[in-house]
Coordinates of C-alpha atoms and ligand atoms in Angstrom, one line a residue:
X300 CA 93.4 50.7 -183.8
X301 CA 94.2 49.2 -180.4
X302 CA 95.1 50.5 -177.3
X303 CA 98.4 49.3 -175.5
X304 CA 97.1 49.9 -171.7
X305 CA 94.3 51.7 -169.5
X306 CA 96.8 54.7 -170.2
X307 CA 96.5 55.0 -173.9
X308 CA 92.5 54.6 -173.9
X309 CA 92.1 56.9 -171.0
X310 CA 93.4 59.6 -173.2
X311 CA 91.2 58.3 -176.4
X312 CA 88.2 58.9 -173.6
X313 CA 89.3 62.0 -173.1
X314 CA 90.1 63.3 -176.3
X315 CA 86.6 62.2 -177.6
X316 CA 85.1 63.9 -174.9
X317 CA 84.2 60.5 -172.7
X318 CA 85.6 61.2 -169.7
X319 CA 85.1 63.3 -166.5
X320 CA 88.2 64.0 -164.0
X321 CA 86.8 64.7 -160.7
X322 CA 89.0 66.2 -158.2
X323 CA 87.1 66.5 -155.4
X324 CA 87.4 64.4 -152.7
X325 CA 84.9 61.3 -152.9
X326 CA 84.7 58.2 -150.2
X327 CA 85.4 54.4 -152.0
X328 CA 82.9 53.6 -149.8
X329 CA 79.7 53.8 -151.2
X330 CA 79.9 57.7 -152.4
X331 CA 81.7 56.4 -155.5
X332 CA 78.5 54.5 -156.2
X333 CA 76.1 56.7 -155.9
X334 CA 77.9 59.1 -157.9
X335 CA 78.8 56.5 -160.8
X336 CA 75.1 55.3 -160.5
X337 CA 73.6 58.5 -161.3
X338 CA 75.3 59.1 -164.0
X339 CA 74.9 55.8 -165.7
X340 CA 70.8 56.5 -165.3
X341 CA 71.6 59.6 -167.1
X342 CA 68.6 60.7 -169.2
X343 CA 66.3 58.2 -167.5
X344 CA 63.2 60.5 -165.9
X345 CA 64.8 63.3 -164.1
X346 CA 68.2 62.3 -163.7
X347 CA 70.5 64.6 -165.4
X348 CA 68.4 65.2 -168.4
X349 CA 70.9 66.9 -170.0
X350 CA 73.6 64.1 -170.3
X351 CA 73.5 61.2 -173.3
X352 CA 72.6 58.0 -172.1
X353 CA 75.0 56.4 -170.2
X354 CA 76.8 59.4 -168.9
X355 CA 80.8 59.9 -169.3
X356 CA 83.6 57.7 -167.7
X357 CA 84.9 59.0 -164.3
X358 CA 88.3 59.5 -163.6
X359 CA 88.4 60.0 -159.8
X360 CA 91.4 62.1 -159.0
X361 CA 91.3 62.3 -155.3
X362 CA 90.0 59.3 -153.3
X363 CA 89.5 59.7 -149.7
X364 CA 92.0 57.9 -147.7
X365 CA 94.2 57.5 -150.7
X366 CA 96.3 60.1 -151.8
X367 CA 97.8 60.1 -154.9
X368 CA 95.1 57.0 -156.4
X369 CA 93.2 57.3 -159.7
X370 CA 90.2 55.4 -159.7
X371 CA 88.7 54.4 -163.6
X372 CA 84.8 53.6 -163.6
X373 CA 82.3 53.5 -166.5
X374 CA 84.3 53.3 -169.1
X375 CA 82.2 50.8 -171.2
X376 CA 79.5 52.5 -170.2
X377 CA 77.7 54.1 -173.4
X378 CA 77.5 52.8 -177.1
X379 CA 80.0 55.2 -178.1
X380 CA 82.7 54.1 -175.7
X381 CA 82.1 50.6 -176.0
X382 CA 82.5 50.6 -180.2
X383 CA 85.6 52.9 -179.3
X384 CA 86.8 50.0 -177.0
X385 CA 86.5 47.6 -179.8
X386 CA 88.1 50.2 -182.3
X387 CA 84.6 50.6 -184.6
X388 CA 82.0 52.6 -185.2
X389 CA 79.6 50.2 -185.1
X390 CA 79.3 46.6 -183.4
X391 CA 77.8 45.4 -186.8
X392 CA 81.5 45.8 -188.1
X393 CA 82.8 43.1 -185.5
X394 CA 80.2 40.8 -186.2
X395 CA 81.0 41.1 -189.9
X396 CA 85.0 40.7 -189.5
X397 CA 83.5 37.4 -187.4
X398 CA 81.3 36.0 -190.4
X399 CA 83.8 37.2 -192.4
X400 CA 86.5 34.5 -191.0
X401 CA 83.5 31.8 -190.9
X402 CA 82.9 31.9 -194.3
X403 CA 86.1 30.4 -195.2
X404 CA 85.3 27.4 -197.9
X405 CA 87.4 24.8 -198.4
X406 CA 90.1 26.3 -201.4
X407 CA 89.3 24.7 -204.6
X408 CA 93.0 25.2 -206.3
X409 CA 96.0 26.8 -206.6
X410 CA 94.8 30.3 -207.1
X411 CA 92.3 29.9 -204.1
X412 CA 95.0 28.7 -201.9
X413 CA 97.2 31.8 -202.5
X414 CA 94.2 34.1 -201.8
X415 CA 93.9 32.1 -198.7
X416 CA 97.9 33.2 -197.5
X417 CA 96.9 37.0 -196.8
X418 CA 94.1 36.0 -194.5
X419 CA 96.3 33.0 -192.9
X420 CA 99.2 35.7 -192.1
X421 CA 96.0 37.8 -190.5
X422 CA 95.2 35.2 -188.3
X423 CA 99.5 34.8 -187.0
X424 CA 98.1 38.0 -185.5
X425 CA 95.7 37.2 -183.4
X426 CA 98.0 34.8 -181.1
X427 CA 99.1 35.9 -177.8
X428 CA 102.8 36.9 -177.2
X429 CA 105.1 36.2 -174.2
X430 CA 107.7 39.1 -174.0
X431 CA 110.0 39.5 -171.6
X432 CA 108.8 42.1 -169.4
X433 CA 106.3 44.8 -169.3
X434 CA 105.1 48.1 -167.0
X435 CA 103.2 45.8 -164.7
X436 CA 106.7 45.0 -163.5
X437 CA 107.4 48.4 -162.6
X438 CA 106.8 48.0 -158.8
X439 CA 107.2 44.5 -157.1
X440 CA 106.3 43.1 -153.9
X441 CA 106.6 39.7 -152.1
X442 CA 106.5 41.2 -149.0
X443 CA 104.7 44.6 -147.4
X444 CA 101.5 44.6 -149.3
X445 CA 98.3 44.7 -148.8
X446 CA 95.0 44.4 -150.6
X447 CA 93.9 47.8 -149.3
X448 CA 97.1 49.7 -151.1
X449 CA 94.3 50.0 -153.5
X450 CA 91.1 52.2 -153.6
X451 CA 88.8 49.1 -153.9
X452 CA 85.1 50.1 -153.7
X453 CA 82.1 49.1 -151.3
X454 CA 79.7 49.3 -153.8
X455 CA 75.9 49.4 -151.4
X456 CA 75.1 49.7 -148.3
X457 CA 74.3 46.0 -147.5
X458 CA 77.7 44.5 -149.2
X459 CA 79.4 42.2 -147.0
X460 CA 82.5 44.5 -147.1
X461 CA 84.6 45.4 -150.1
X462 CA 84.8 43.9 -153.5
X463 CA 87.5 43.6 -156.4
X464 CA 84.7 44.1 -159.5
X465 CA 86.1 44.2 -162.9
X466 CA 89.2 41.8 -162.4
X467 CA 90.9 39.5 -165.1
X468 CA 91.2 36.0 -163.4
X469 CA 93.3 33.9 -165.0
X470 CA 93.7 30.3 -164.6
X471 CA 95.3 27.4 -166.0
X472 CA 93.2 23.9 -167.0
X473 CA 95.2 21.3 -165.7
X474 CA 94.6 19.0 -168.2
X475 CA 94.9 20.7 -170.9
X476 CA 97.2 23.9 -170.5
X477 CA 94.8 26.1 -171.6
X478 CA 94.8 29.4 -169.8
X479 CA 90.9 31.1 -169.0
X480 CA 90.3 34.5 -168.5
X481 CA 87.2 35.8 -166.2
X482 CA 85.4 38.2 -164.6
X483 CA 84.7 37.2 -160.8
X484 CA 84.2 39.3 -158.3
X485 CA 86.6 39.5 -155.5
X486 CA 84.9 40.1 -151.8
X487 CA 88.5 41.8 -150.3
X488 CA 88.7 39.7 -146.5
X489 CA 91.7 41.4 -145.3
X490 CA 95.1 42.7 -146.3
X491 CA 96.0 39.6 -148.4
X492 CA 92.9 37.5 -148.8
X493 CA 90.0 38.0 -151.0
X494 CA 86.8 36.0 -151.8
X495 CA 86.5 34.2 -155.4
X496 CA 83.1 34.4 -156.8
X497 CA 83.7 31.7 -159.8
X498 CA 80.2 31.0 -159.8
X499 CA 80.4 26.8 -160.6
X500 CA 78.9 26.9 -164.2
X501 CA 82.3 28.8 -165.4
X502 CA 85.4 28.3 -166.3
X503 CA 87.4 29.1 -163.6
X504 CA 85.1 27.2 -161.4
X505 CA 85.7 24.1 -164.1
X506 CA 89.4 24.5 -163.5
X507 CA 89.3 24.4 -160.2
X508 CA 87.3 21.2 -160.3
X509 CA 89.5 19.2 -162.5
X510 CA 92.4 20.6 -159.8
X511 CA 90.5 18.7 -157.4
X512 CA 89.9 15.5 -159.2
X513 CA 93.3 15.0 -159.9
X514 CA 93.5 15.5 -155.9
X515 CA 91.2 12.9 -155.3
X516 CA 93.2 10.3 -157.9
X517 CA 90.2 10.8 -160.1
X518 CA 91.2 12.5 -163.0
X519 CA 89.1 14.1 -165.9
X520 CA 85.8 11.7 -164.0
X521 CA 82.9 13.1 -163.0
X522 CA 81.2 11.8 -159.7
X523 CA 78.7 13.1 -157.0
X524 CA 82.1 13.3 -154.6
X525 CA 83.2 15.9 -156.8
X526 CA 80.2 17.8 -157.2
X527 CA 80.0 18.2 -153.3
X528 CA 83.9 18.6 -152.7
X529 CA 84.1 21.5 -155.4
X530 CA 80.3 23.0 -154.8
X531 CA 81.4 26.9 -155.0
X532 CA 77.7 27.4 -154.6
X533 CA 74.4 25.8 -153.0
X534 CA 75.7 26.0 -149.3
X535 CA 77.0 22.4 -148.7
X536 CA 78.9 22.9 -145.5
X537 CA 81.6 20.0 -145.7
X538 CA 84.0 19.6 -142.9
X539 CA 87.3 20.6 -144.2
X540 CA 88.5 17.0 -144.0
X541 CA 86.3 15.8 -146.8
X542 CA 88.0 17.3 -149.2
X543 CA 91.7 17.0 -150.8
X544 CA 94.3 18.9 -149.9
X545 CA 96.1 20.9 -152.4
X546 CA 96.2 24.2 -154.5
X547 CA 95.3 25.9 -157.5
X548 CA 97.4 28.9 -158.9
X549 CA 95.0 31.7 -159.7
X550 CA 96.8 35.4 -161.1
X551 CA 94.8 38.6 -161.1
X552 CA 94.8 41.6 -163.8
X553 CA 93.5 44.9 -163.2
X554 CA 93.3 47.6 -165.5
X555 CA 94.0 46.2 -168.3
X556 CA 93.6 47.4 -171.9
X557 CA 89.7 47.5 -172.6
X558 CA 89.6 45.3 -174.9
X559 CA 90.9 42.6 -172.6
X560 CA 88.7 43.6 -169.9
X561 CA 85.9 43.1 -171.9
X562 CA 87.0 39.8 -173.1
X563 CA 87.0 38.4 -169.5
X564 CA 83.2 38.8 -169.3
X565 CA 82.7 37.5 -172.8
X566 CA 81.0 34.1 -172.9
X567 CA 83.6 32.5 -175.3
X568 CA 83.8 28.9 -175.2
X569 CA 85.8 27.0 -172.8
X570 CA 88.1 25.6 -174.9
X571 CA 88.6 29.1 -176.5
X572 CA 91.6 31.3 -174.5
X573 CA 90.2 35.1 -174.0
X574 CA 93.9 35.8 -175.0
X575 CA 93.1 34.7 -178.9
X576 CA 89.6 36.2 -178.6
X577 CA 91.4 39.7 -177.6
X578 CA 93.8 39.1 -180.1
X579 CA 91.2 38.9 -182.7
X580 CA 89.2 42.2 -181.7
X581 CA 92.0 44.2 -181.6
X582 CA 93.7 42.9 -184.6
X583 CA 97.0 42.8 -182.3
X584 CA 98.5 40.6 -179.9
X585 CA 98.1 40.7 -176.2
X586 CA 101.4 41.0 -174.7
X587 CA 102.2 38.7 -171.7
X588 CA 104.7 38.6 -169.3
X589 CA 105.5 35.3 -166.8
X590 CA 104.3 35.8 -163.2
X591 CA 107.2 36.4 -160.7
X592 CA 105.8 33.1 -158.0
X593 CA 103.0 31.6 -160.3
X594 CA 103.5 29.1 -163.8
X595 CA 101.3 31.6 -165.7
X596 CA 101.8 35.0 -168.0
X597 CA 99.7 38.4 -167.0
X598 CA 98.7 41.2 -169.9
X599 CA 102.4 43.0 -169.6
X600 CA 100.7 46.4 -169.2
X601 CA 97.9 45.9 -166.6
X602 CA 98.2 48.2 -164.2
X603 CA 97.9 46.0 -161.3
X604 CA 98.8 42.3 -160.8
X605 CA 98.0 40.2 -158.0
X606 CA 99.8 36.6 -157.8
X607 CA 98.1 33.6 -155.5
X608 CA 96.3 30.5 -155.2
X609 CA 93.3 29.2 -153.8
X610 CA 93.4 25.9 -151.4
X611 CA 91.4 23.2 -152.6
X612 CA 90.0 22.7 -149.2
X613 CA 89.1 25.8 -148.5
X614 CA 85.6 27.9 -148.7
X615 CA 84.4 30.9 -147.0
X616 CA 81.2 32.9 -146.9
X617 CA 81.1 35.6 -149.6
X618 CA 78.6 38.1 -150.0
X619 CA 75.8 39.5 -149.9
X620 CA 77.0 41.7 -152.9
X621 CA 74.7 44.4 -154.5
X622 CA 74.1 42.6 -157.8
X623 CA 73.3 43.1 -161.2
X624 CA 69.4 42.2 -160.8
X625 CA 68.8 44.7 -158.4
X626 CA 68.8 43.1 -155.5
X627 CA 71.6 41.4 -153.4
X628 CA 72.9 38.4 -153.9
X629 CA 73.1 36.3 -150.7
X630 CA 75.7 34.9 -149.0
X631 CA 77.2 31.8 -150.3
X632 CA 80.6 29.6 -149.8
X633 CA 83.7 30.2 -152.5
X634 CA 86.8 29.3 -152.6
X635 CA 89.3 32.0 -150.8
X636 CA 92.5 33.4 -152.9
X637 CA 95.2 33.8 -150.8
X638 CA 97.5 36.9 -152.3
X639 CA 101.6 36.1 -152.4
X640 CA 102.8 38.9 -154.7
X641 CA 101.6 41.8 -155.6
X642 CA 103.1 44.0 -159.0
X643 CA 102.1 46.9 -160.5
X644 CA 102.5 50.2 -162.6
X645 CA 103.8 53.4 -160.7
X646 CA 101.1 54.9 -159.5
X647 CA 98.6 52.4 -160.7
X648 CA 94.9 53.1 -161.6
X649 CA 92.7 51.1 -160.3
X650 CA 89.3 50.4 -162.6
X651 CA 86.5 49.0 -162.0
X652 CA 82.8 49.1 -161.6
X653 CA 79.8 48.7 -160.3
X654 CA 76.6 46.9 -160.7
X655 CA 73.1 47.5 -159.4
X656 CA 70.0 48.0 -161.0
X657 CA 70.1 48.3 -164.6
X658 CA 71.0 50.4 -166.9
X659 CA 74.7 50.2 -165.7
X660 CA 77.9 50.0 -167.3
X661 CA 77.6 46.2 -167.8
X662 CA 74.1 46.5 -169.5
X663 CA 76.3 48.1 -172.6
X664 CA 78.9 45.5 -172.2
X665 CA 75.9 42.9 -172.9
X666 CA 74.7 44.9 -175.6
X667 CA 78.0 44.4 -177.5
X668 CA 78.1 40.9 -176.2
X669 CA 74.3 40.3 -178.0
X670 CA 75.8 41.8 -181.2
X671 CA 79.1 40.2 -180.9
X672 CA 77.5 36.7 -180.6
X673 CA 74.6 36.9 -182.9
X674 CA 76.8 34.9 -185.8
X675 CA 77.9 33.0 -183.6
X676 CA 74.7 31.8 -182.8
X677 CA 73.4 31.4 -186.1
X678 CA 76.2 29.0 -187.0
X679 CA 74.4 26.6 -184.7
X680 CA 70.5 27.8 -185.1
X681 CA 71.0 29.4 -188.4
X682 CA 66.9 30.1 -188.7
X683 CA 67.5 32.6 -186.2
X684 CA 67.0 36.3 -187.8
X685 CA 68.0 38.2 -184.8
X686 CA 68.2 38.7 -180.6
X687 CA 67.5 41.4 -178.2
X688 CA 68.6 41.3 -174.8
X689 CA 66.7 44.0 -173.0
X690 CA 69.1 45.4 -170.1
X691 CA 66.1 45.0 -167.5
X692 CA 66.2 41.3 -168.2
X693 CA 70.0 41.5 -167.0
X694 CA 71.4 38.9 -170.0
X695 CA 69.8 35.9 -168.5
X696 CA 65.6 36.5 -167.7
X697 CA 64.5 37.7 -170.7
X698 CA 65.7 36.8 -174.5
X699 CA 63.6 38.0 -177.3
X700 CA 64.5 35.9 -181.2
X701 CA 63.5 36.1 -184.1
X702 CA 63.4 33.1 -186.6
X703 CA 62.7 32.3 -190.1
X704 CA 60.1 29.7 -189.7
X705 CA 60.4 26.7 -192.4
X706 CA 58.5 23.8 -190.4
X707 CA 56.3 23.2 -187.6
X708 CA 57.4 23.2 -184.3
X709 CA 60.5 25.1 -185.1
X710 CA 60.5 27.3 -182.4
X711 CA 60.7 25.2 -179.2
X712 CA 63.8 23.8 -181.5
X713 CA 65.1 26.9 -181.3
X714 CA 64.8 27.5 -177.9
X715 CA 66.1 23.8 -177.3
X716 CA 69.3 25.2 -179.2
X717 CA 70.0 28.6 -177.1
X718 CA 69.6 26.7 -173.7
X719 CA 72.2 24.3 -174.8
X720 CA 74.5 26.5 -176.2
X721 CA 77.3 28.0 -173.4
X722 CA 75.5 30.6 -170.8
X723 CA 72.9 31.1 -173.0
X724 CA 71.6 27.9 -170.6
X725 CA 70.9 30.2 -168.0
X726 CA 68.4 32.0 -169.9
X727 CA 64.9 32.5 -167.9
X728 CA 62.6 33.4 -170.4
X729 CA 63.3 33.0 -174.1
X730 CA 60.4 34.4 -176.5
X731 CA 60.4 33.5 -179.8
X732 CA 58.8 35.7 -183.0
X733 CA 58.8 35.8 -186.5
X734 CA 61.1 37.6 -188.8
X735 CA 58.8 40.1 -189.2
X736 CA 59.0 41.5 -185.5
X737 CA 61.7 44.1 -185.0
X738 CA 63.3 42.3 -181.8
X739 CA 64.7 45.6 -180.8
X740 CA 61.5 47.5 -180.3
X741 CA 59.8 46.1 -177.3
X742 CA 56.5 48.1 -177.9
X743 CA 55.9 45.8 -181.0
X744 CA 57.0 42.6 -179.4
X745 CA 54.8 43.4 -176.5
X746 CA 51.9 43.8 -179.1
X747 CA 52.2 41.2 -181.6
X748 CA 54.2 38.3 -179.1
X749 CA 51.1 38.6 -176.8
X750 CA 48.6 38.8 -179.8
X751 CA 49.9 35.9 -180.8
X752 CA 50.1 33.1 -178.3
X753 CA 47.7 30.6 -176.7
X754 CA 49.4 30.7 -173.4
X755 CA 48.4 27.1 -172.3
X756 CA 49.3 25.7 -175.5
X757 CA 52.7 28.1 -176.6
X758 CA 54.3 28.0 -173.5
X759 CA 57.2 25.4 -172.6
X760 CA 58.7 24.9 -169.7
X761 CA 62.0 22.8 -168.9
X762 CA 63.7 22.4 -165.9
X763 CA 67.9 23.1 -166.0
X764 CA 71.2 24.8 -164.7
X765 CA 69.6 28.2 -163.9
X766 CA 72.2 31.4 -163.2
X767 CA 73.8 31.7 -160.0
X768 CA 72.0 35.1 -159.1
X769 CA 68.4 33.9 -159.8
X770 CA 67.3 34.3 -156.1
X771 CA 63.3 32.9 -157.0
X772 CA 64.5 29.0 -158.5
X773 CA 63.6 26.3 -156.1
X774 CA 67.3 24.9 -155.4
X775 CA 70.5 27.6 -156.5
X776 CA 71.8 26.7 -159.7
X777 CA 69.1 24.2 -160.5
X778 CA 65.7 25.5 -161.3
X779 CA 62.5 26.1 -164.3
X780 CA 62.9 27.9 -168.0
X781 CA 60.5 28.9 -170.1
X782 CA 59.9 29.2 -173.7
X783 CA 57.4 31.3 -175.3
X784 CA 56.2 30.2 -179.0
X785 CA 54.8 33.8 -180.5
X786 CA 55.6 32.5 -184.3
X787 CA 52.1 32.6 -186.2
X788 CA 50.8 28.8 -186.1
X789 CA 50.5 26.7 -188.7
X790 CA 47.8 24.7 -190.1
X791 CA 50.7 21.7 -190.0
X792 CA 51.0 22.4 -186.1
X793 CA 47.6 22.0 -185.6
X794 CA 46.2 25.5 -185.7
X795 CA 43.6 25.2 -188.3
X796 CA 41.4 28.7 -187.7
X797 CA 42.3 31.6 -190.1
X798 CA 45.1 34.0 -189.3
X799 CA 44.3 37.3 -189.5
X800 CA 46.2 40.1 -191.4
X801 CA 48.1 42.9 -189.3
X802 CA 46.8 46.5 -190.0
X803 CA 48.9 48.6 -192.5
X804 CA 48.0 51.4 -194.7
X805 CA 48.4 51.3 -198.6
X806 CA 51.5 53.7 -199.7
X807 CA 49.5 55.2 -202.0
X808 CA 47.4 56.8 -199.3
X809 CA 50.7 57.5 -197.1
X810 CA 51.9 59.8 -199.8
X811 CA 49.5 61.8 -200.6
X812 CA 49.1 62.5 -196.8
X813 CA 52.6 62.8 -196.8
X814 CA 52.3 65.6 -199.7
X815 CA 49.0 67.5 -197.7
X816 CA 50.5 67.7 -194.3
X817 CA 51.8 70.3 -193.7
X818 CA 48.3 72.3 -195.6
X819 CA 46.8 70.4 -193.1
X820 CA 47.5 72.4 -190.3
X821 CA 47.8 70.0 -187.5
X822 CA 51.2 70.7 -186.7
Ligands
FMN157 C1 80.9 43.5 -163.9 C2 80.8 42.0 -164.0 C3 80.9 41.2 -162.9 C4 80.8 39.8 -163.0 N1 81.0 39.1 -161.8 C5 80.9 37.7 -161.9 C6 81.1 37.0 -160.7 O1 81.4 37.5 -159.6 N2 81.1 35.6 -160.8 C7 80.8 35.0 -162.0 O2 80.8 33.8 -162.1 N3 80.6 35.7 -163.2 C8 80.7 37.1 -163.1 N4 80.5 37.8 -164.2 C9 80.2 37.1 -165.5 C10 81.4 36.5 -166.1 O3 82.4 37.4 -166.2 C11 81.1 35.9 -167.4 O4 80.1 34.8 -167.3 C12 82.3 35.3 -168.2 O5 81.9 34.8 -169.4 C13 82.9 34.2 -167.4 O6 84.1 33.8 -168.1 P1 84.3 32.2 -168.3 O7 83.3 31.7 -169.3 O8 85.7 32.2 -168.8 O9 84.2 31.5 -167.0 C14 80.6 39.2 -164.2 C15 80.4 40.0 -165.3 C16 80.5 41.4 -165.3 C17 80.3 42.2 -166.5
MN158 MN1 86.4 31.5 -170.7

């Protein structure tokens, strides 16, 4: 079942119980966050022992300075509400419906051909739709509005200001057509200005890039010019001059349906629109409608729309932003996105979130993310049994894998494989176990991963694109990975002293203690 807009899957919250309405007053500025944070550390120690992990989602009612706003926060925020997103009961299900369309063999005749047409007419579903308008078109403004008509959020006390955090930014590759869908954060400069935080490993960033080539008469090349001219990132401090004039056409979605929302943080590939991605999680079309001043189509039932481009010449210092490692990112140049129409739902809700230190709403988003791509993964490394992504290793330190070992030297193939594939590059540590380790229970990785290893001889290292955030890599961007190899060794990898067996007790002993217990007494 999918949900039309914010609207429709507010009231699902609700009516399942996931949502709070709070109607006392509370500040945007950092009240909001403390608030929100508490209740996404539910159950953790002593905070709010009473709630389930996670907390519900907030629906703030009466924002200070704002009367009459709605503010939506945390509402990916437990495993409940993020299968209810994706319209399952389990994220298992997605990842089936996934290797369920990647098993398709070639059809060997007639009769397999017309088996084929049911799943074909499936797929006409999945496309996006252009219709001709939609509630996001309710209010329109060229003129007499400002960034700060909304309740945006400063999230900590040492943010640079205010920041836009779960937008959909949508952008257009100049080359090819294809439209991108992300999730930057937008540091809000004034009434009609607002950082963008495309960090310059994604696809926005990409986009923005070819833009400038073309500029610069060098289309679809690659050169140290470029690199400098469109560094988003790394502090190169180029007089204006230097670089081409022009612009890029960037449009904004807030509050959209969830499943869209989630999709713009998904690490799909480039060449894949979120649009068809959406499509296929929620078995339904996104509906778009054109922009008013810009050549590209916003979800037709996001609640607010912001219309605009960014100058190719142009950068600005954004941050420091209160990030998802815990600690603040630094300031940094990105582009600037200058606002030129602004539409939106009657009394529009504004969602978002925050980050910090983990667990927070986005550590469940990256849960379903680790599920979501686990197929997807194997189709490339298919040894690879399963993944855990711990939420304090924020996505991108700490990757835990296990593999079905078949030859020697197998794992540091592996972890070749996941620092090649997408923004799995960016991944810090990647430790690599047998099949027999349950990924998921970090108690027994802990035990048998460091059991296992020779550190001098089991650890890699490689040096590559690192993530943005990592404050602790030598240069930003550009910086050390390692690999851990906790498989068993092999004779054939040059291991050649016994292996000893792991300590388990015969089931004929477990049940007859299982039968005595309770005459036992113990309990
Ligand atoms: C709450 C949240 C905020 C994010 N903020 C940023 C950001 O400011 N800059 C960025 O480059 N990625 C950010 N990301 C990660 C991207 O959304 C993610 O890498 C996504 O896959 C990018 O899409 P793309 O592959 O189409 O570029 C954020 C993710 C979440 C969950
Ligand atoms: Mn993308």
């Amino acid at each position: 079942m999918a949900y039309n807009d914010l609207r429709e899957w507010i009231a699902a919250l609700e009516h399942a119980g996931e949502l709070k309405r709070v109607r006392a007053e509370v500040d945007p500025i950092l009240e909001i966050t403390e608030i929100t944070d508490r209740v996404s550390k539910a159950g953790r120690g002593r905070i709010l022992p009473n709630m389930p992990a996670g907390g519900p989602a907030l629906l703030f009612e009466n924002v200070k300075g704002y009367p009459g706003a709605k503010i939506l926060i945390n509402q990916f925020g437990s495993s409940r509400r993020m299968n209810m997103a994706l319209g399952v009961d389990s994220l298992d299900q997605v990842a089936d419906r996934i290797r369920f369309f990647m098993d398709v063999k070639s059809p060997q005749g007639l009769l397999d051909k017309i088996k084929m047409l049911p799943m074909l007419a499936d797929m006409g579903r999945f496309f996006p739709k252009t219709v001709s308008t939609g509630p996001c078109k309710e209010v329109i403004k060229r003129d007499n509005f400002s960034l700060l008509d909304f309740p945006v959020l400063q999230c900590w006390p040492k943010d640079a200001g205010r920041f836009i955090t779960l937008p959909c930014v949508i952008t257009r590759d100049p080359r090819t057509g294809k439209r991108n869908v992300g999730t930057y954060r937008m540091q809000v400069y004034d009434h009609r200005t607002a950082g963008m935080h495309w960090q310059r490993q994604k696809v926005g960033a990409e986009h923005y890039r070819e833009r400038m080539r073309a500029a610069a008469g060098n289309p679809g090349g690659s050169s140290a010019a470029v690199d400098i001219m469109a560094r988003s990132s790394g502090g190169a401090r180029l007089a204006q001059g230097d670089r081409p004039a022009g612009r890029m056409e960037v449009a904004v979605a807030i509050g959209t349906e969830p499943v869209l929302s989630f999709c713009s943080i998904v690490p799909a590939p480039p060449e894949v629109e979120e649009f068809l991605v959406a499509g296929f999680l929620r078995e339904k079309p996104v509906e778009l409608v054109k922009c008013e001043t810009l050549d590209l189509e916003v979800p037709a039932t996001a609640e607010i729309v912001l219309e605009g481009y960014v100058n190719l010449d142009e950068l600005r210092a954004e941050g420091p932003f209160g990030d998802h490692t815990g600690f603040y990112s630094l300031e940094d140049l990105y582009p600037v996105f200058h606002v030129t129409c602004v539409s939106h739902r009657k009394q529009p809700i504004y969602s978002t979130t925050i980050v910090g230190k983990p667990p927070m709403e986005d550590g469940w988003m990256g849960k379903a993310v680790e599920r979501i791509f686990l197929p997807l993964m194997r189709l490339t490394i298919p040894e690879i049994v399963d993944v855990d992504l711990p939420v304090e290793g924020i996505f991108h330190n700490l990757m835990i894998v296990s593999i079905k070992k078949s030859y020697p030297g197998q794992a540091r193939k592996v972890m070749s494989g996941i620092w090649s594939l997408g923004q799995a590059m960016f991944t810090k540590c990647i430790v690599v176990v047998d099949e027999d380790v349950n990924v998921h229970d970090p108690a027994e990785v802990v035990l048998k991963a460091l059991n296992h290893i020779d550190p001098e001889r089991d650890i890699q290292f490689v040096l590559g694109p690192v993530d943005s955030l990592d404050h602790a890599s030598r240069l930003p961007d550009f910086g050390s990975k390692m690999g851990i190899d906790a498989t068993r060794k092999w004779a054939s990898e040059g291991f050649t002293r016994p292996w000893p067996d792991e300590i388990l007790m015969d089931e004929k002993t477990k049940a007859l203690v299982d039968k005595k217990w309770k005459d036992l007494g113990i309990e």
